[in-house]
Amino acid sequence: MTATAMAETMSPKLLEVRERAKRNPQRRFLSLAHLIDEEALKRAYRRIRPDAAVGVDGVTKEQYGLELDSSIADLLSRMKAGSYRHQPLQRVHIPKDKGRTRPIGISCVEDKVVQGAVREVLEAVYEPIFYEGSYGFRPGRSAHQALRTLDRALMRGEANWIVEADIQSYFDSIDRKMLMEMLKERMADTSLLRLVGRCLHVGILDGDEYSEPHEGTAQGSSLSPLLGNIYLHHVLDQWFERDVLPRMKGKAHLIRFADDFAIGFEREDDAKRVMGVLGRRFERYGLRLHPEKTRLLPFTRPGNGGPKGKGPATFDLLGFTIYWRRSRTGSWVPGFKTRAARLRKAVLAIADWCRSHRHQPVKEQHAALVRRIEGHFNYFGVNGNLRSLRRLVHEVARAWHKWLRRRGQRRPLNWTRFQDVLRRLPLPTARIRVQLWMTP
C-alpha cells in the first residue's frame, strides 16, 4: 500500500495522530489504544488476503467473516477486558538453498486482525520519524527505490567504500525487553503496550511440539516487520544519523531494507572507523553480524585505463550483485544482476513445481509458469540484467520439457516437438520492467 492509499483508508483520529507525530518527532503519546475500535479491526480484516494460510484453529478468512460484526464485537470486548490471548503460531518450514529451511509462523485469522490493527496505530506513530535510508516494509517504499539511491551514490563517487553487512538470525535475536523499552520512549499507553507484548510472547506449535521462545519476533506475523524496523531504527538508523554522520569527513549513505543493509562511504578512513565499531554497536542490542558475510570492500569506479569488461569488486544487496560495467557509450556505470544464488533458487523452485504438476493440462501448466516468470521479472527486470532474465527463461523451458517428457506419453516429446509447444504457448520474453538508472 502506498503512503497516499494508507492515508485515505485511515480514520480521522489516526490521521490526526500521524500529523502530530510529524510535527513533533519527540512527542510521547499517552493515549492510543482507543484508536483500535470496531472499524479499525474491520479494516485489518479486509487487508488479510483471501487465500491466506490458516492457523492452528483451522479457520479461514471467509469462515471468520460469516459473522463478522459479532466476531469483531466479541474480539473488541475481550481486548478491552484484558482477556484476549494470542493463540499459538502454526510453524511451517519454507525450503531455502542447500537443503535448509526458513521457519514461518502462521497466525489465526483473529490474531491477524489484532496484529493489523496494532500495526496501523504503530505506523501512524513511527512512519513520520523513520529515516530516509529505511526502505523495507514501509508504505510507498520499495527495494527498487533503495537500489536507485545506491546507484546515485555510486555515480556521484559518494560510495567508494562499501560495508556489506549480514545480521545473523535477526528476527529471532531481537531482545524483547529492549524492544519494549524502545516503544515506551514513543508511547506511554500501557494498554497498547500490553497488547504488543501479547503479540510478541506467543507459543509456537511445530508439528506436535510446543515451545515458547523468549527472544525474537515471529517471522510470518504481520506485525513482525514493523517491530523489526523499530528495533533497527534505534540500533542502526538513529545511531548512523545522529552519531556517525556528524563525525564523517566525507559523504556516507546507509541503505537498509528490513535487516538487509549496506553503507557506502566516500572516504576509506571513514569506512574503516565505522567498520571498527559496527559489530560492537550491534552486540549491545543482542545482535551479531556474520563474521564471514560482513566485510569492507573498495568499490571505486575503475579508471579510464581499466579493462573493457567488469570492474574488479562486487557486493550483494537485496538479491542483486552490484558491480562496475561498461555502458554502451563506454562509461563505467554500476551494474545490477540477479545474484547467482537467487537465480539458482528461482530455477530450482520452478523445476520442482514442474515435477509435482507435470500431469496437469499443459495449458494450465503454461499459465502457472507465465505467472511465476512474470513475478520474477517484476522484481529482477532492471536495466542491465537482461542476461540473467534470459537465463531464467531458458532454464524454465528446459525444466518444463524434462518433466513433460515424463508424463508417460506414447509418443516421446523430443526437443523439436517441444518447440512446437512453445510456439503455441510461448514463455514470456525477457524484458526490462524497472529503470534504476539512465544509461549515460
Coordinates of C-alpha atoms in Angstrom, one line a residue:
M1 CA 0.0 0.0 0.0
T2 CA 1.3 3.5 -0.9
A3 CA 1.6 6.2 1.7
T4 CA -1.3 8.1 0.0
A5 CA -3.5 5.0 -0.1
M6 CA -2.8 4.3 3.6
A7 CA -3.8 7.9 4.5
E8 CA -7.0 7.6 2.5
T9 CA -8.0 4.5 4.5
M10 CA -7.1 5.9 7.9
S11 CA -9.7 7.1 10.4
P12 CA -9.7 10.9 11.1
K13 CA -8.3 10.3 14.6
L14 CA -5.5 8.1 13.2
L15 CA -4.6 10.8 10.7
E16 CA -4.5 13.3 13.5
V17 CA -2.0 11.2 15.4
R18 CA 0.2 10.9 12.3
E19 CA 0.2 14.7 11.8
R20 CA 1.0 15.3 15.5
A21 CA 3.9 12.7 15.2
K22 CA 5.1 14.5 12.1
R23 CA 5.0 18.0 13.7
N24 CA 6.7 16.8 16.9
P25 CA 9.1 13.9 16.4
Q26 CA 10.0 13.9 20.1
R27 CA 6.4 13.6 21.2
R28 CA 5.4 10.7 23.6
F29 CA 1.8 9.6 23.1
L30 CA -0.2 9.0 26.2
S31 CA -3.4 7.5 24.7
L32 CA -3.6 5.3 21.6
A33 CA -5.4 2.1 22.5
H34 CA -8.8 3.8 21.9
L35 CA -7.9 4.1 18.2
I36 CA -8.4 0.3 17.9
D37 CA -12.2 0.2 17.6
E38 CA -14.5 -2.0 15.6
E39 CA -13.9 -0.1 12.4
A40 CA -10.1 -0.4 12.8
L41 CA -10.5 -4.2 13.4
K42 CA -12.7 -4.5 10.3
R43 CA -10.1 -2.6 8.2
A44 CA -7.5 -5.0 9.4
Y45 CA -9.7 -7.9 8.5
R46 CA -10.2 -6.6 4.9
R47 CA -6.5 -6.3 4.4
I48 CA -6.0 -10.1 5.0
R49 CA -5.5 -12.0 1.8
P50 CA -8.5 -14.2 0.9
D51 CA -6.2 -17.2 0.3
A52 CA -4.1 -16.6 3.5
A53 CA -2.9 -19.8 5.2
V54 CA -4.9 -20.8 8.3
G55 CA -3.5 -21.0 11.8
V56 CA -3.9 -23.7 14.5
D57 CA -7.7 -23.3 14.7
G58 CA -8.1 -24.1 11.0
V59 CA -10.5 -21.1 10.5
T60 CA -10.2 -19.3 7.1
K61 CA -10.8 -15.7 6.4
E62 CA -14.1 -16.5 4.7
Q63 CA -15.3 -18.5 7.7
Y64 CA -14.4 -15.8 10.2
G65 CA -16.2 -13.3 8.1
L66 CA -19.5 -15.1 8.0
E67 CA -20.5 -13.4 11.3
L68 CA -18.0 -10.6 11.0
D69 CA -19.9 -8.0 13.1
S70 CA -20.4 -10.3 16.1
S71 CA -16.9 -11.7 15.8
I72 CA -15.4 -8.3 15.8
A73 CA -17.6 -7.1 18.6
D74 CA -16.7 -10.1 20.7
L75 CA -13.0 -9.6 20.0
L76 CA -13.0 -5.9 20.9
S77 CA -14.9 -6.7 24.1
R78 CA -12.2 -9.2 25.1
M79 CA -9.4 -6.8 24.2
K80 CA -10.9 -4.1 26.4
A81 CA -11.4 -6.5 29.3
G82 CA -7.8 -7.7 29.0
S83 CA -8.9 -11.3 28.4
Y84 CA -7.8 -11.5 24.7
R85 CA -5.0 -14.1 24.3
H86 CA -2.9 -14.7 21.1
Q87 CA -3.2 -18.3 20.0
P88 CA 0.0 -20.3 19.3
L89 CA 1.6 -19.8 15.9
Q90 CA 1.5 -22.7 13.4
R91 CA 5.1 -23.2 12.3
V92 CA 5.8 -24.3 8.7
H93 CA 9.2 -24.6 7.1
I94 CA 9.9 -22.9 3.8
P95 CA 12.7 -24.5 1.7
K96 CA 15.8 -22.5 1.2
D97 CA 19.0 -23.2 -0.7
K98 CA 21.4 -26.0 0.2
G99 CA 18.7 -28.1 1.8
R100 CA 18.0 -25.5 4.5
T101 CA 14.6 -24.3 5.6
R102 CA 13.2 -21.0 6.9
P103 CA 10.6 -21.3 9.7
I104 CA 7.5 -19.2 9.3
G105 CA 4.8 -18.7 12.0
I106 CA 1.2 -18.6 10.8
S107 CA -1.3 -16.8 13.0
C108 CA -5.0 -17.4 13.3
V109 CA -7.3 -15.0 11.4
E110 CA -8.4 -13.4 14.7
D111 CA -4.8 -12.8 15.7
K112 CA -4.0 -11.4 12.2
V113 CA -6.9 -8.9 12.7
V114 CA -5.4 -7.7 16.0
Q115 CA -1.9 -7.5 14.5
G116 CA -3.2 -5.5 11.6
A117 CA -5.0 -3.0 13.9
V118 CA -1.9 -2.6 16.1
R119 CA 0.3 -2.2 13.1
E120 CA -1.9 0.6 11.8
V121 CA -1.5 2.6 15.0
L122 CA 2.2 2.0 15.3
E123 CA 2.7 3.1 11.6
A124 CA 0.9 6.3 12.3
V125 CA 3.3 7.0 15.3
Y126 CA 6.6 5.8 13.7
E127 CA 6.4 6.5 10.0
P128 CA 6.9 10.2 10.4
I129 CA 10.2 9.6 12.3
F130 CA 11.7 6.8 10.3
Y131 CA 14.7 7.9 8.3
E132 CA 15.1 8.2 4.5
G133 CA 17.6 5.3 4.4
S134 CA 15.0 2.8 5.6
Y135 CA 13.0 1.2 2.7
G136 CA 11.7 -2.2 3.9
F137 CA 8.1 -2.8 4.7
R138 CA 7.1 0.8 4.7
P139 CA 4.1 2.3 2.8
G140 CA 5.1 3.8 -0.5
R141 CA 8.7 2.4 -0.4
S142 CA 10.3 -0.4 -2.2
A143 CA 13.6 -2.3 -2.8
H144 CA 13.9 -0.6 -6.2
Q145 CA 13.9 2.8 -4.6
A146 CA 16.7 1.6 -2.3
L147 CA 18.7 0.4 -5.3
R148 CA 18.2 3.7 -7.1
T149 CA 19.6 5.6 -4.0
L150 CA 22.6 3.3 -4.1
D151 CA 23.1 3.9 -7.8
R152 CA 23.0 7.7 -7.4
A153 CA 25.6 7.5 -4.5
L154 CA 27.9 5.3 -6.7
M155 CA 27.6 7.5 -9.7
R156 CA 28.4 10.6 -7.7
G157 CA 31.5 9.0 -6.2
E158 CA 30.0 9.1 -2.7
A159 CA 30.2 5.3 -2.1
N160 CA 33.8 4.4 -3.0
W161 CA 33.9 2.0 0.0
I162 CA 31.1 -0.4 0.9
V163 CA 30.3 -2.1 4.2
E164 CA 28.3 -5.1 3.2
A165 CA 26.6 -6.5 6.3
D166 CA 24.6 -9.5 7.3
I167 CA 22.8 -9.8 10.7
Q168 CA 22.7 -13.4 11.9
S169 CA 19.1 -14.7 12.6
Y170 CA 17.9 -11.1 13.0
F171 CA 14.2 -11.6 13.8
D172 CA 14.9 -14.5 16.1
S173 CA 17.6 -12.4 18.0
I174 CA 15.6 -9.3 18.8
D175 CA 15.7 -8.6 22.6
R176 CA 12.0 -8.2 23.6
K177 CA 12.8 -6.3 26.7
M178 CA 14.9 -3.8 24.8
L179 CA 12.2 -3.5 22.1
M180 CA 9.5 -2.8 24.7
E181 CA 11.7 -0.1 26.2
M182 CA 12.2 1.5 22.8
L183 CA 8.4 1.5 22.3
K184 CA 8.0 3.2 25.7
E185 CA 10.1 6.1 24.6
R186 CA 7.4 6.9 22.0
M187 CA 4.3 5.6 23.7
A188 CA 3.0 5.7 27.3
D189 CA -0.2 3.9 26.7
T190 CA 0.1 0.7 28.9
S191 CA -3.0 -0.9 27.2
L192 CA -1.4 -0.8 23.8
L193 CA 2.0 -1.8 25.1
R194 CA 0.4 -4.8 26.8
L195 CA -1.3 -5.7 23.5
V196 CA 2.0 -5.6 21.7
G197 CA 3.5 -7.8 24.4
R198 CA 0.9 -10.4 23.9
C199 CA 1.6 -10.4 20.1
L200 CA 5.3 -10.9 21.0
H201 CA 5.0 -13.6 23.7
V202 CA 3.3 -16.3 21.8
G203 CA 3.8 -20.1 21.7
I204 CA 4.8 -22.0 18.6
L205 CA 3.3 -25.3 17.5
D206 CA 5.7 -27.2 15.3
G207 CA 4.0 -30.4 14.4
D208 CA 3.3 -32.0 17.8
E209 CA 5.9 -29.9 19.6
Y210 CA 5.0 -26.8 21.6
S211 CA 7.5 -24.2 22.6
E212 CA 7.6 -20.6 24.0
P213 CA 10.7 -18.7 22.7
H214 CA 11.9 -15.9 24.9
E215 CA 13.6 -13.8 22.3
G216 CA 12.7 -12.5 18.8
T217 CA 9.6 -11.8 16.8
A218 CA 7.8 -14.5 14.9
Q219 CA 8.5 -14.4 11.2
G220 CA 5.2 -14.6 9.4
S221 CA 3.4 -12.3 11.8
S222 CA 2.2 -9.1 10.0
L223 CA 3.4 -7.1 13.0
S224 CA 6.9 -8.5 12.9
P225 CA 8.4 -6.5 10.0
L226 CA 7.3 -3.2 11.7
L227 CA 8.7 -4.2 15.1
G228 CA 11.9 -5.2 13.3
N229 CA 12.0 -1.8 11.7
I230 CA 11.5 0.0 15.0
Y231 CA 14.3 -2.0 16.6
L232 CA 16.8 -1.3 13.8
H233 CA 15.6 2.4 13.8
H234 CA 17.1 2.6 17.3
V235 CA 20.1 0.3 16.8
L236 CA 21.3 1.5 13.4
D237 CA 19.4 4.3 11.6
Q238 CA 19.3 6.7 14.5
W239 CA 22.8 6.0 15.6
F240 CA 24.0 6.5 12.0
E241 CA 22.2 9.8 11.6
R242 CA 23.0 11.3 15.0
D243 CA 26.4 9.9 15.9
V244 CA 28.1 8.7 12.7
L245 CA 27.4 11.2 10.0
P246 CA 28.5 14.3 12.0
R247 CA 31.9 12.7 12.5
M248 CA 32.5 11.8 8.9
K249 CA 35.0 13.7 6.8
G250 CA 33.3 12.7 3.5
K251 CA 29.8 11.6 2.4
A252 CA 28.2 8.4 3.7
H253 CA 24.9 6.7 2.9
L254 CA 23.0 4.0 4.8
I255 CA 20.7 1.9 2.7
R256 CA 18.5 -0.5 4.6
F257 CA 15.7 -2.8 3.6
A258 CA 14.5 -4.6 6.8
D259 CA 17.6 -6.4 8.1
D260 CA 19.4 -6.3 4.7
F261 CA 21.7 -3.2 4.6
A262 CA 24.8 -1.7 3.1
I263 CA 26.7 1.5 4.0
G264 CA 28.6 3.5 1.3
F265 CA 31.4 5.9 2.1
E266 CA 33.2 8.4 0.1
R267 CA 36.5 8.1 2.1
E268 CA 38.4 5.0 3.2
D269 CA 39.2 6.3 6.7
D270 CA 35.6 7.0 7.4
A271 CA 34.7 3.5 6.3
K272 CA 37.3 1.9 8.5
R273 CA 36.3 3.8 11.5
V274 CA 32.6 2.7 11.2
M275 CA 33.6 -0.8 10.4
G276 CA 35.6 -0.9 13.6
V277 CA 32.7 -0.1 15.8
L278 CA 29.7 -1.5 13.9
G279 CA 29.9 -5.0 15.4
R280 CA 30.1 -3.7 19.0
R281 CA 27.1 -1.5 18.3
F282 CA 25.0 -4.5 17.3
E283 CA 26.3 -6.6 20.2
R284 CA 24.9 -4.0 22.7
Y285 CA 21.4 -4.9 21.5
G286 CA 21.9 -8.7 21.4
L287 CA 22.6 -8.8 17.6
R288 CA 25.5 -10.3 15.8
L289 CA 27.0 -9.5 12.4
H290 CA 28.0 -12.6 10.4
P291 CA 31.8 -12.7 10.6
E292 CA 32.2 -14.1 7.1
K293 CA 29.4 -12.2 5.3
T294 CA 30.2 -8.8 6.8
R295 CA 33.1 -7.1 5.1
L296 CA 34.5 -3.8 4.0
L297 CA 35.5 -3.6 0.3
P298 CA 36.7 -0.9 -2.1
F299 CA 34.2 0.0 -4.8
T300 CA 35.8 2.9 -6.6
R301 CA 34.8 3.5 -10.2
P302 CA 37.5 1.8 -12.3
G303 CA 40.0 4.2 -14.0
N304 CA 39.7 5.1 -17.7
G305 CA 42.6 2.8 -18.4
G306 CA 40.9 -0.2 -16.9
P307 CA 39.6 -3.3 -18.7
K308 CA 36.7 -3.1 -21.2
G309 CA 34.6 -5.6 -19.1
K310 CA 33.7 -5.5 -15.5
G311 CA 35.4 -3.7 -12.7
P312 CA 37.1 -5.8 -10.0
A313 CA 34.8 -5.6 -7.0
T314 CA 31.3 -6.9 -6.4
F315 CA 28.9 -7.0 -3.4
D316 CA 25.4 -8.2 -2.8
L317 CA 22.2 -6.4 -1.8
L318 CA 18.5 -7.2 -2.0
G319 CA 19.0 -10.2 -4.2
F320 CA 21.3 -8.4 -6.7
T321 CA 25.1 -8.5 -7.2
I322 CA 26.3 -4.9 -7.8
Y323 CA 29.4 -4.4 -9.9
W324 CA 31.0 -1.9 -12.3
R325 CA 30.3 -2.4 -16.0
R326 CA 30.9 -0.5 -19.2
S327 CA 27.8 1.2 -20.7
R328 CA 27.2 1.3 -24.4
T329 CA 28.9 4.7 -24.6
G330 CA 32.0 3.3 -22.8
S331 CA 31.4 4.9 -19.5
W332 CA 31.7 3.0 -16.2
V333 CA 28.3 2.5 -14.6
P334 CA 27.0 0.4 -11.7
G335 CA 25.6 -2.9 -12.9
F336 CA 22.8 -4.8 -11.1
K337 CA 22.4 -8.5 -12.0
T338 CA 20.5 -11.3 -10.2
R339 CA 22.6 -12.8 -7.5
A340 CA 23.7 -16.3 -8.6
A341 CA 22.2 -18.0 -5.5
R342 CA 18.9 -16.2 -6.1
L343 CA 18.8 -17.2 -9.7
R344 CA 19.6 -20.8 -8.8
K345 CA 16.9 -20.8 -6.1
A346 CA 14.3 -19.5 -8.6
V347 CA 15.2 -22.1 -11.2
L348 CA 15.1 -25.0 -8.7
A349 CA 11.7 -23.8 -7.3
I350 CA 10.1 -23.7 -10.8
A351 CA 11.7 -27.1 -11.7
D352 CA 10.2 -28.6 -8.6
W353 CA 6.8 -27.1 -9.5
C354 CA 7.1 -28.6 -12.9
R355 CA 7.8 -32.0 -11.4
S356 CA 4.9 -32.0 -9.0
H357 CA 2.4 -30.6 -11.5
R358 CA 3.5 -32.4 -14.7
H359 CA 0.2 -34.3 -15.0
Q360 CA -1.9 -31.1 -15.1
P361 CA -3.2 -30.0 -18.6
V362 CA -0.4 -28.3 -20.5
K363 CA -2.3 -25.0 -20.8
E364 CA -2.8 -24.8 -17.0
Q365 CA 0.9 -25.5 -16.5
H366 CA 1.8 -22.8 -19.0
A367 CA -0.4 -20.2 -17.3
A368 CA 1.2 -21.0 -13.9
L369 CA 4.7 -20.8 -15.4
V370 CA 4.0 -17.5 -17.0
R371 CA 2.8 -16.1 -13.7
R372 CA 5.9 -17.2 -11.9
I373 CA 8.2 -15.9 -14.6
E374 CA 6.4 -12.5 -14.8
G375 CA 6.6 -12.2 -11.0
H376 CA 10.4 -12.8 -11.2
F377 CA 10.7 -10.2 -14.0
N378 CA 8.7 -7.6 -12.0
Y379 CA 11.4 -7.6 -9.4
F380 CA 14.6 -8.6 -11.2
G381 CA 13.7 -7.0 -14.5
V382 CA 16.0 -4.0 -14.0
N383 CA 18.1 -2.4 -16.8
G384 CA 21.4 -4.1 -17.3
N385 CA 20.0 -7.5 -16.1
L386 CA 18.7 -9.0 -19.4
R387 CA 21.2 -11.8 -19.5
S388 CA 20.0 -13.2 -16.1
L389 CA 16.4 -12.9 -17.2
R390 CA 17.1 -14.8 -20.4
R391 CA 18.9 -17.4 -18.4
L392 CA 15.9 -17.9 -16.2
V393 CA 13.5 -18.4 -19.2
H394 CA 16.0 -20.8 -20.8
E395 CA 16.3 -22.9 -17.6
V396 CA 12.5 -22.9 -17.1
A397 CA 12.0 -24.2 -20.7
R398 CA 14.5 -27.0 -20.0
A399 CA 12.8 -28.0 -16.8
W400 CA 9.3 -27.9 -18.3
H401 CA 10.5 -30.1 -21.2
K402 CA 12.1 -32.5 -18.9
W403 CA 9.0 -33.1 -16.8
L404 CA 6.6 -33.1 -19.7
R405 CA 8.6 -36.0 -21.2
R406 CA 7.9 -38.0 -18.0
R407 CA 4.1 -37.9 -18.4
G408 CA 4.1 -41.4 -19.9
Q409 CA 3.1 -40.4 -23.4
R410 CA 3.1 -42.9 -26.2
R411 CA 5.0 -40.6 -28.5
P412 CA 8.1 -39.1 -26.8
L413 CA 8.2 -35.3 -26.5
N414 CA 11.6 -34.6 -28.1
W415 CA 13.1 -31.1 -28.2
T416 CA 11.7 -30.5 -31.7
R417 CA 8.1 -31.3 -30.7
F418 CA 8.6 -29.2 -27.6
Q419 CA 9.5 -26.2 -29.7
D420 CA 6.0 -26.6 -31.4
V421 CA 4.5 -26.4 -27.9
L422 CA 6.4 -23.2 -27.1
R423 CA 5.2 -21.6 -30.4
R424 CA 1.7 -22.3 -29.3
L425 CA 2.2 -21.5 -25.7
P426 CA 5.3 -19.1 -25.6
L427 CA 7.0 -18.3 -22.3
P428 CA 7.5 -14.6 -21.5
T429 CA 10.3 -12.8 -23.3
A430 CA 12.9 -11.3 -21.1
R431 CA 12.5 -7.5 -20.9
I432 CA 13.2 -4.6 -18.6
R433 CA 10.4 -3.6 -16.2
V434 CA 12.2 -1.2 -13.9
Q435 CA 14.6 1.6 -14.8
L436 CA 17.1 2.0 -12.0
W437 CA 19.2 4.4 -14.0
M438 CA 19.5 6.1 -17.4
T439 CA 22.5 4.9 -19.4
P440 CA 24.9 7.8 -20.0

